[in-house]
Short mmCIF file of C-alpha atoms and ligand atoms in Angstrom, two decimals:
data_model
loop_
_atom_site.label_atom_id
_atom_site.label_comp_id
_atom_site.label_asym_id
_atom_site.label_seq_id
_atom_site.Cartn_x
_atom_site.Cartn_y
_atom_site.Cartn_z
CA MET T 1 126.47 68.22 72.69
CA SER T 2 123.96 65.64 73.27
CA TYR T 3 124.02 62.74 76.04
CA LEU T 4 122.48 60.08 73.65
CA GLU T 5 125.38 57.76 74.14
CA ILE T 6 124.18 54.86 76.13
CA THR T 7 126.08 54.33 79.25
CA GLN T 8 125.10 51.67 82.06
CA GLU T 9 127.14 53.79 84.78
CA GLU T 10 124.51 53.94 87.77
CA PRO T 11 124.18 57.26 89.05
CA ALA T 12 122.95 57.56 92.54
CA GLU T 13 119.23 58.76 91.36
CA ALA T 14 119.00 55.39 90.16
CA THR T 15 115.99 52.78 91.35
CA ASP T 16 116.89 49.19 90.73
CA GLY T 17 119.03 50.18 88.02
CA VAL T 18 116.40 52.61 86.24
CA TRP T 19 116.96 56.40 86.01
CA LEU T 20 116.29 59.17 83.56
CA THR T 21 118.74 61.16 81.80
CA CYS T 22 118.57 64.56 80.33
CA ILE T 23 119.78 64.18 76.54
CA GLU T 24 120.43 67.88 76.19
CA CYS T 25 122.49 68.36 79.73
CA GLY T 26 123.06 65.08 81.05
CA GLU T 27 121.39 65.54 84.38
CA HIS T 28 120.03 62.29 86.37
CA PHE T 29 116.53 61.90 87.76
CA PRO T 30 115.00 59.16 89.91
CA PRO T 31 112.34 57.58 87.45
CA PHE T 32 109.27 57.03 89.74
CA ALA T 33 109.98 59.62 92.39
CA GLY T 34 107.96 62.96 91.24
CA ILE T 35 106.61 63.36 87.97
CA ARG T 36 108.20 64.85 85.16
CA TYR T 37 108.18 64.98 81.44
CA THR T 38 111.19 66.75 80.38
CA CYS T 39 114.56 67.96 82.40
CA ASP T 40 114.09 69.99 85.52
CA GLU T 41 117.35 72.00 84.58
CA CYS T 42 117.12 72.81 81.05
CA GLU T 43 113.47 71.44 79.74
CA GLY T 44 115.55 68.99 77.27
CA LEU T 45 113.94 65.44 76.65
CA LEU T 46 114.38 62.58 79.06
CA GLU T 47 115.73 59.10 78.29
CA VAL T 48 115.15 55.75 80.43
CA ARG T 49 118.55 54.40 81.23
CA TYR T 50 119.51 50.68 82.65
CA ALA T 51 122.34 49.86 84.74
CA ASP T 52 122.21 46.23 83.27
CA LEU T 53 121.12 45.92 79.40
CA PRO T 54 120.39 42.63 77.80
CA THR T 55 121.43 41.04 74.85
CA PHE T 56 119.53 38.96 72.32
CA ALA T 57 119.90 35.87 74.32
CA ASP T 58 118.44 37.21 77.53
CA PHE T 59 115.12 38.09 75.48
CA GLY T 60 112.17 35.53 76.48
CA ASP T 61 114.08 33.87 79.14
CA ASP T 62 111.60 34.86 82.13
CA GLU T 63 108.95 32.49 82.69
CA SER T 64 106.18 34.91 83.92
CA ALA T 65 102.85 34.98 82.59
CA PHE T 66 103.37 38.10 80.47
CA HIS T 67 106.25 36.28 78.46
CA GLY T 68 104.74 36.97 74.92
CA GLY T 69 104.69 40.24 72.66
CA VAL T 70 106.25 43.08 74.36
CA TRP T 71 106.90 41.68 77.76
CA ARG T 72 109.33 39.02 75.87
CA TYR T 73 111.83 42.09 76.12
CA SER T 74 111.09 43.03 80.00
CA ASP T 75 114.71 43.03 80.57
CA ALA T 76 115.08 46.08 78.20
CA LEU T 77 111.89 47.57 80.16
CA PRO T 78 111.53 49.21 83.43
CA PHE T 79 109.20 46.79 84.95
CA ASP T 80 108.49 42.99 84.40
CA GLU T 81 105.02 42.99 83.63
CA GLY T 82 102.13 45.71 82.87
CA VAL T 83 98.87 46.20 82.15
CA SER T 84 98.58 43.92 79.18
CA LEU T 85 96.22 42.99 76.22
CA PRO T 86 98.62 41.55 75.16
CA GLU T 87 100.42 43.58 72.52
CA GLY T 88 103.31 43.05 70.27
CA ASP T 89 104.35 39.64 68.80
CA THR T 90 103.07 41.58 64.96
CA PRO T 91 103.41 39.94 61.91
CA LEU T 92 106.13 40.70 59.28
CA HIS T 93 104.66 40.05 56.01
CA ASN T 94 106.01 39.08 52.89
CA VAL T 95 104.81 41.14 50.11
CA PRO T 96 106.61 39.59 46.92
CA ARG T 97 104.56 41.56 44.26
CA LEU T 98 105.47 44.98 45.97
CA GLU T 99 108.83 43.69 46.49
CA ASP T 100 109.08 43.20 42.70
CA GLU T 101 107.69 46.49 41.67
CA ILE T 102 109.70 48.63 44.15
CA GLY T 103 113.08 46.55 43.02
CA VAL T 104 114.65 45.88 46.10
CA GLU T 105 116.18 42.63 47.12
CA ARG T 106 113.98 41.99 50.17
CA LEU T 107 110.93 43.80 51.24
CA ARG T 108 109.03 42.93 54.77
CA VAL T 109 106.08 44.83 56.30
CA LYS T 110 105.81 45.11 59.95
CA HIS T 111 102.23 45.67 60.49
CA GLU T 112 101.52 47.08 63.91
CA GLY T 113 97.96 47.45 62.86
CA MET T 114 97.71 43.91 64.45
CA ASN T 115 98.22 45.21 68.05
CA PRO T 116 95.09 44.92 70.21
CA THR T 117 93.52 48.44 69.32
CA GLY T 118 94.98 48.26 65.93
CA SER T 119 98.15 50.74 66.02
CA PHE T 120 101.57 50.48 67.83
CA LYS T 121 100.45 52.77 70.26
CA ASP T 122 99.65 49.66 72.51
CA ARG T 123 103.28 48.70 72.66
CA GLY T 124 103.83 52.12 74.77
CA MET T 125 100.74 51.91 76.69
CA THR T 126 101.41 48.69 78.35
CA VAL T 127 104.69 50.23 79.76
CA GLY T 128 103.33 53.81 80.28
CA VAL T 129 99.97 53.17 82.01
CA ARG T 130 102.29 50.50 84.12
CA VAL T 131 104.48 53.54 85.11
CA ALA T 132 101.28 55.64 85.66
CA GLN T 133 100.27 53.34 88.50
CA ALA T 134 103.88 53.25 89.96
CA VAL T 135 103.89 56.84 90.28
CA GLY T 136 100.27 56.99 91.76
CA VAL T 137 97.99 59.12 89.58
CA ASP T 138 94.43 58.75 88.89
CA ARG T 139 93.68 60.70 85.51
CA LEU T 140 95.64 60.12 82.57
CA ALA T 141 95.43 62.53 79.50
CA CYS T 142 96.90 62.80 75.95
CA ALA T 143 96.38 64.97 72.93
CA SER T 144 95.85 62.66 70.10
CA THR T 145 95.69 62.36 66.23
CA GLY T 146 93.53 59.35 67.04
CA ASN T 147 95.40 56.16 67.93
CA THR T 148 96.97 57.41 71.06
CA SER T 149 93.48 58.15 72.18
CA ALA T 150 92.19 54.76 71.43
CA ALA T 151 95.12 53.00 73.07
CA LEU T 152 95.14 55.21 76.18
CA SER T 153 91.29 54.65 76.57
CA ALA T 154 91.52 51.00 76.46
CA TYR T 155 94.91 50.61 78.75
CA GLY T 156 93.43 53.33 80.97
CA SER T 157 90.28 51.68 81.30
CA ARG T 158 91.69 48.30 82.01
CA ALA T 159 94.07 49.88 84.92
CA GLY T 160 90.74 51.17 86.19
CA LEU T 161 91.81 55.01 85.89
CA GLU T 162 90.16 58.06 84.35
CA VAL T 163 91.42 59.11 80.74
CA LEU T 164 91.10 62.60 79.16
CA VAL T 165 91.70 62.95 75.58
CA LEU T 166 91.86 66.07 73.61
CA LEU T 167 91.51 65.54 69.89
CA PRO T 168 91.75 67.98 67.01
CA ALA T 169 87.88 68.47 65.93
CA GLY T 170 86.86 67.22 62.85
CA LYS T 171 90.50 65.72 61.70
CA VAL T 172 90.30 62.31 63.78
CA ALA T 173 89.20 59.03 61.75
CA ALA T 174 85.83 57.59 62.91
CA GLY T 175 87.16 54.17 63.99
CA LYS T 176 89.68 56.13 66.36
CA ILE T 177 86.92 58.04 68.03
CA ALA T 178 84.63 55.12 68.03
CA GLN T 179 87.38 53.17 70.36
CA ALA T 180 88.09 56.05 72.36
CA SER T 181 84.15 56.65 73.12
CA LEU T 182 83.53 53.07 73.89
CA HIS T 183 86.41 52.42 76.23
CA GLY T 184 84.98 55.31 78.18
CA ALA T 185 87.34 57.95 77.68
CA ARG T 186 86.12 61.61 78.28
CA ILE T 187 86.74 62.96 74.67
CA LEU T 188 87.53 66.98 74.41
CA GLU T 189 87.23 68.03 70.60
CA VAL T 190 89.28 71.26 70.33
CA ASP T 191 89.16 73.63 68.03
CA GLY T 192 92.78 73.71 66.89
CA ASN T 193 94.99 71.00 65.36
CA PHE T 194 97.28 68.00 67.12
CA ASP T 195 99.93 70.40 68.19
CA ARG T 196 97.40 72.92 70.06
CA CYS T 197 96.09 69.73 71.55
CA LEU T 198 99.37 68.64 72.96
CA ASP T 199 100.14 72.45 74.11
CA ILE T 200 97.20 72.32 76.44
CA VAL T 201 97.63 68.86 77.77
CA LYS T 202 101.56 69.65 78.68
CA ASP T 203 99.66 72.56 80.46
CA LEU T 204 97.30 70.58 82.07
CA ALA T 205 100.04 67.78 83.46
CA ASP T 206 102.03 70.72 84.49
CA ARG T 207 99.55 71.95 86.82
CA GLY T 208 98.96 68.35 87.93
CA GLU T 209 95.47 67.96 86.49
CA ALA T 210 96.57 64.84 84.74
CA TYR T 211 99.40 62.09 83.78
CA LEU T 212 100.73 62.95 80.23
CA LEU T 213 100.78 59.90 78.13
CA ASN T 214 102.01 61.09 74.71
CA SER T 215 105.45 60.28 73.45
CA LEU T 216 106.97 63.08 75.19
CA ASN T 217 106.67 60.68 78.22
CA PRO T 218 110.04 58.82 77.91
CA PHE T 219 108.11 55.56 79.37
CA ARG T 220 106.02 55.36 76.38
CA LEU T 221 108.99 55.02 74.08
CA GLU T 222 110.16 51.91 76.53
CA GLY T 223 107.54 50.14 74.87
CA GLN T 224 107.69 51.25 71.25
CA LYS T 225 111.37 50.26 71.29
CA THR T 226 110.14 46.70 71.52
CA ILE T 227 108.98 47.12 67.60
CA GLY T 228 112.75 47.63 66.81
CA LEU T 229 114.02 44.46 68.95
CA GLU T 230 111.06 42.63 67.47
CA ILE T 231 112.17 43.35 63.71
CA MET T 232 115.90 42.61 64.38
CA GLU T 233 114.84 39.03 65.70
CA GLN T 234 112.23 38.08 63.28
CA PHE T 235 114.38 39.49 60.54
CA MET T 236 117.44 37.45 61.76
CA ALA T 237 115.29 34.27 62.30
CA GLU T 238 113.52 34.29 58.65
CA GLU T 239 116.22 36.05 56.59
CA GLY T 240 119.43 35.06 58.38
CA ASP T 241 120.56 38.95 58.42
CA PHE T 242 119.61 41.88 60.18
CA PRO T 243 117.27 44.48 57.78
CA ASP T 244 119.63 47.22 55.88
CA ARG T 245 116.82 50.08 56.13
CA ILE T 246 113.55 50.45 58.19
CA VAL T 247 111.01 53.09 56.74
CA LEU T 248 108.33 54.31 58.87
CA PRO T 249 105.71 57.40 58.90
CA VAL T 250 106.64 59.96 60.84
CA GLY T 251 104.39 61.99 63.03
CA ASN T 252 105.72 63.20 66.61
CA ALA T 253 108.85 61.01 65.92
CA GLY T 254 108.27 58.89 68.72
CA ASN T 255 108.95 55.63 67.00
CA THR T 256 111.78 57.16 64.90
CA ALA T 257 113.30 57.92 68.63
CA ALA T 258 112.44 54.66 69.78
CA LEU T 259 114.15 52.54 67.14
CA TYR T 260 117.29 54.49 67.27
CA LYS T 261 117.07 53.81 70.94
CA ALA T 262 116.70 50.23 70.68
CA PHE T 263 119.75 50.20 68.38
CA ARG T 264 121.86 52.16 70.45
CA GLU T 265 121.09 49.68 73.50
CA LEU T 266 121.82 46.68 71.41
CA GLU T 267 125.16 48.57 70.15
CA ALA T 268 125.90 49.13 73.72
CA THR T 269 125.84 45.55 75.07
CA GLY T 270 127.62 44.33 71.95
CA ALA T 271 124.12 42.17 70.55
CA ILE T 272 125.36 44.26 67.38
CA ASP T 273 127.68 46.14 65.55
CA GLU T 274 127.45 49.72 64.93
CA ASP T 275 127.21 48.97 60.84
CA GLN T 276 124.45 46.42 61.41
CA ILE T 277 122.28 49.25 62.79
CA PRO T 278 119.37 49.86 60.17
CA LYS T 279 119.09 53.09 58.47
CA ILE T 280 116.41 54.81 60.00
CA THR T 281 114.28 56.32 56.99
CA GLY T 282 111.07 58.65 58.14
CA VAL T 283 108.47 59.44 55.77
CA GLN T 284 105.96 62.52 56.04
CA ALA T 285 103.07 63.80 54.09
CA GLU T 286 103.97 66.62 51.88
CA GLY T 287 101.47 69.02 54.03
CA SER T 288 103.13 68.21 57.20
CA ALA T 289 106.53 67.67 56.64
CA PRO T 290 108.85 69.68 59.47
CA MET T 291 111.26 66.65 59.93
CA VAL T 292 112.00 66.32 56.23
CA GLU T 293 112.59 70.06 56.00
CA ALA T 294 115.03 69.79 58.80
CA ILE T 295 116.85 67.00 57.28
CA GLU T 296 117.02 68.14 54.05
CA GLU T 297 118.02 71.87 55.37
CA GLY T 298 120.76 70.03 57.85
CA TRP T 299 119.01 71.64 60.75
CA ASP T 300 119.77 70.23 64.11
CA HIS T 301 116.18 71.40 65.13
CA ILE T 302 112.88 71.36 63.53
CA GLU T 303 110.87 74.49 62.69
CA ARG T 304 107.15 74.11 63.63
CA TRP T 305 104.59 74.59 61.06
CA ASP T 306 101.36 75.86 61.92
CA ASP T 307 99.05 74.96 58.65
CA VAL T 308 99.47 71.37 58.09
CA GLU T 309 96.94 69.25 56.00
CA THR T 310 97.16 65.69 54.61
CA LYS T 311 94.60 62.85 54.24
CA ALA T 312 96.76 60.79 56.67
CA THR T 313 95.62 62.33 59.51
CA ALA T 314 97.17 60.45 61.85
CA ILE T 315 100.29 62.27 60.87
CA ARG T 316 99.13 65.66 60.32
CA ILE T 317 101.88 67.29 62.77
CA GLY T 318 103.48 70.40 62.42
CA ASN T 319 105.54 70.21 65.67
CA PRO T 320 107.40 66.63 66.27
CA VAL T 321 108.11 67.29 69.72
CA ASN T 322 110.70 63.93 69.33
CA ALA T 323 112.66 65.62 67.07
CA PRO T 324 115.87 66.25 68.87
CA LYS T 325 115.89 62.34 69.80
CA ALA T 326 114.89 61.45 65.95
CA LEU T 327 116.80 63.91 63.93
CA PRO T 328 120.08 62.29 65.46
CA GLY T 329 118.59 59.08 64.85
CA VAL T 330 118.03 59.47 61.02
CA ARG T 331 121.62 61.07 60.57
CA GLU T 332 123.56 58.84 62.48
CA THR T 333 122.25 55.23 61.01
CA GLY T 334 122.77 56.94 57.87
CA GLY T 335 118.88 57.16 57.19
CA THR T 336 116.82 59.98 55.71
CA ALA T 337 113.45 61.46 55.22
CA VAL T 338 111.36 62.18 52.39
CA ALA T 339 107.78 63.84 51.65
CA VAL T 340 105.18 62.28 49.80
CA THR T 341 101.76 63.31 48.31
CA ASP T 342 98.23 62.14 49.50
CA ALA T 343 98.00 60.48 46.03
CA GLU T 344 101.29 58.74 46.74
CA ILE T 345 99.77 57.57 49.87
CA THR T 346 96.50 56.37 48.57
CA ASP T 347 98.18 54.42 46.11
CA ALA T 348 100.33 52.57 48.16
CA GLN T 349 97.59 52.00 50.30
CA ARG T 350 96.09 50.12 47.27
CA SER T 351 99.45 48.33 46.73
CA LEU T 352 99.39 47.20 50.21
CA ALA T 353 95.73 45.98 49.83
CA GLU T 354 96.48 43.85 46.86
CA GLU T 355 98.62 41.99 49.05
CA GLY T 356 95.96 41.29 51.69
CA VAL T 357 97.70 43.90 54.03
CA GLY T 358 95.02 46.34 55.22
CA VAL T 359 96.53 49.52 56.50
CA GLU T 360 95.32 53.09 57.10
CA PRO T 361 96.63 56.04 55.16
CA ALA T 362 99.40 57.10 57.13
CA SER T 363 100.85 53.51 57.30
CA ALA T 364 100.95 53.53 53.61
CA ALA T 365 103.14 56.33 53.72
CA SER T 366 106.25 54.10 54.71
CA ILE T 367 105.70 52.15 51.37
CA ALA T 368 104.97 55.37 49.29
CA GLY T 369 108.39 56.71 50.71
CA LEU T 370 110.36 53.60 49.85
CA ARG T 371 108.84 53.80 46.42
CA LYS T 372 110.16 57.26 45.99
CA LEU T 373 113.51 56.77 47.39
CA ARG T 374 114.06 53.68 45.04
CA GLU T 375 113.04 55.69 42.06
CA GLU T 376 115.22 58.67 43.30
CA GLY T 377 118.10 55.93 43.86
CA VAL T 378 118.48 56.93 47.08
CA VAL T 379 117.60 53.32 48.06
CA ASP T 380 119.71 50.44 46.28
CA THR T 381 118.30 47.48 44.46
CA ASP T 382 120.34 45.37 46.80
CA GLU T 383 118.87 46.48 50.06
CA GLN T 384 116.84 44.69 52.68
CA VAL T 385 114.09 46.61 53.78
CA VAL T 386 111.48 46.59 56.49
CA CYS T 387 108.44 49.26 56.15
CA LEU T 388 106.62 49.83 59.19
CA THR T 389 102.86 49.80 58.86
CA THR T 390 101.44 51.69 61.87
CA GLY T 391 97.57 51.10 62.06
CA HIS T 392 95.05 49.02 60.88
CA LEU T 393 92.66 49.59 57.79
CA LEU T 394 89.67 49.97 59.81
CA LYS T 395 90.63 52.79 62.20
CA ASP T 396 89.54 54.95 58.82
CA PRO T 397 86.88 53.39 56.99
CA ASP T 398 86.15 56.32 55.14
CA ALA T 399 89.87 57.08 53.57
CA ALA T 400 89.74 52.90 52.87
CA ALA T 401 86.10 53.25 51.25
CA GLU T 402 87.37 56.13 49.33
CA ALA T 403 90.48 54.33 47.91
CA GLY T 404 88.57 51.24 47.24
CA THR T 405 85.88 50.10 45.06
CA ASP T 406 82.39 51.18 45.28
CA PRO T 407 79.45 48.64 46.00
CA GLU T 408 77.03 48.22 43.05
CA PRO T 409 73.28 48.00 44.09
CA VAL T 410 71.44 44.93 42.53
CA PRO T 411 67.99 43.66 42.75
CA ALA T 412 67.42 40.47 45.03
CA ASP T 413 67.33 38.04 42.23
CA THR T 414 69.83 35.76 40.65
CA ASP T 415 68.98 36.20 37.12
CA ASP T 416 69.38 39.90 37.61
CA VAL T 417 72.53 39.60 39.61
CA LEU T 418 73.95 37.54 36.73
CA ASP T 419 72.32 40.21 33.92
CA HIS T 420 74.19 42.77 36.05
CA LEU T 421 77.78 40.95 36.13
CA ARG T 422 77.79 40.42 32.37
CA SER T 423 76.48 44.01 31.58
N1 F0G Y 501 101.17 56.28 62.04
C1 F0G Y 501 99.89 56.19 62.79
C2 F0G Y 501 99.08 55.38 62.59
C3 F0G Y 501 99.99 57.10 64.07
O1 F0G Y 501 98.73 56.99 64.43
C4 F0G Y 501 101.08 57.95 64.16
C5 F0G Y 501 101.03 58.88 65.37
C6 F0G Y 501 102.18 57.89 63.83
C7 F0G Y 501 102.27 57.01 62.30
C8 F0G Y 501 103.29 58.49 63.74
O2 F0G Y 501 104.26 58.15 64.75
O3 F0G Y 501 104.03 60.08 66.22
O4 F0G Y 501 105.82 58.16 66.85
O5 F0G Y 501 105.89 59.54 64.85
N2 F0G Y 501 99.88 58.93 66.14
C9 F0G Y 501 99.61 59.94 67.15
C10 F0G Y 501 98.39 59.69 67.86
C11 F0G Y 501 100.11 61.33 67.23
O6 F0G Y 501 98.00 60.71 68.39
O7 F0G Y 501 97.88 58.85 67.41
P1 F0G Y 501 105.05 59.08 65.41
#
């Protein structure tokens, strides 16, 4: 039994129409009194619930200064405004050559790398840091493959709070460490992978040493839910329809869970019908694919992979903590999950770059996964698809340089340059 169904019936624990529900046992908790990341009773994952959910017509109707981006959807969020840079309102690119080559009716790329710190994590942090202010903490912490740490450092600094980040030593792309560093986080490089970093940060949070802002924190996913809301609105405005499928890279499965929640809420208000929910389709790297394994095996849980490896370091994760929310999301929407090789990821990164869209390796996994599912006939030619690209090219300059062309040294002389070009 799981309690993923959206009900708007307000329990006694609610504050201003907002409360937390355990998805495993259905227990309710107050949203901001006390700090909890999982259920007090059974340690199940928590979800934020609302007594009054908006429909499309309600979005953007509030005249506040935080009108744009994520806060356009404030009616679906626990606050009306937050610590903002601002975030969201990202482009939904046309990629005509890729669309032709892959062979689907419509392909659009939602480029989350265009957020202020270069990844979708900003959407989660603008809400998460606002909640941290509400519960009254002074030190924020996360484990990270890089992007979460960059976003938390920026938003935490802006809020004037101390930030602690735990990173897997040697496995975080240069751009991300540079961001965490300049925004002033205290950076601990852990001799272990991301999953071990998260184990430790959870322990620190449980001991009251810091407020956890990984996607285990249900409020982060509220912010990330706006990716789904934006895709639905943009696609409808530009294509006159909702997309059939959304393909996204999966690491800790936070976005997968967040998209599913966005669609469950839209369905609960009657804004969309059940058959209009896009098929949520997750992509992992072959070297770290516990979600794909669970979907293929028909499991209702994932088995943690202790040894994970991929060039797409952002999704080098063996224990996706949001799996209990994400696995039903993939299944109930009629989606699937697929694993791709590092070489396929690099090819997809180049294909996107040819369309002018620069992404980091993990992001390109969505295109690589769609390509594979199309080749296997799992995705039909008549589908309208949105691929999510989660992080900017400059996050991982080494991977970009390796996938791209090499600079050619030439003398500082026009004739020599011409000779070189002709040779
Ligand atoms: N793509 C990028 C660029 C990411 O940074 C991440 C996660 C994902 C995809 C996977 O998203 O966890 O919601 O399934 N990065 C986290 C981090 C783990 O620490 O930056 P997810």
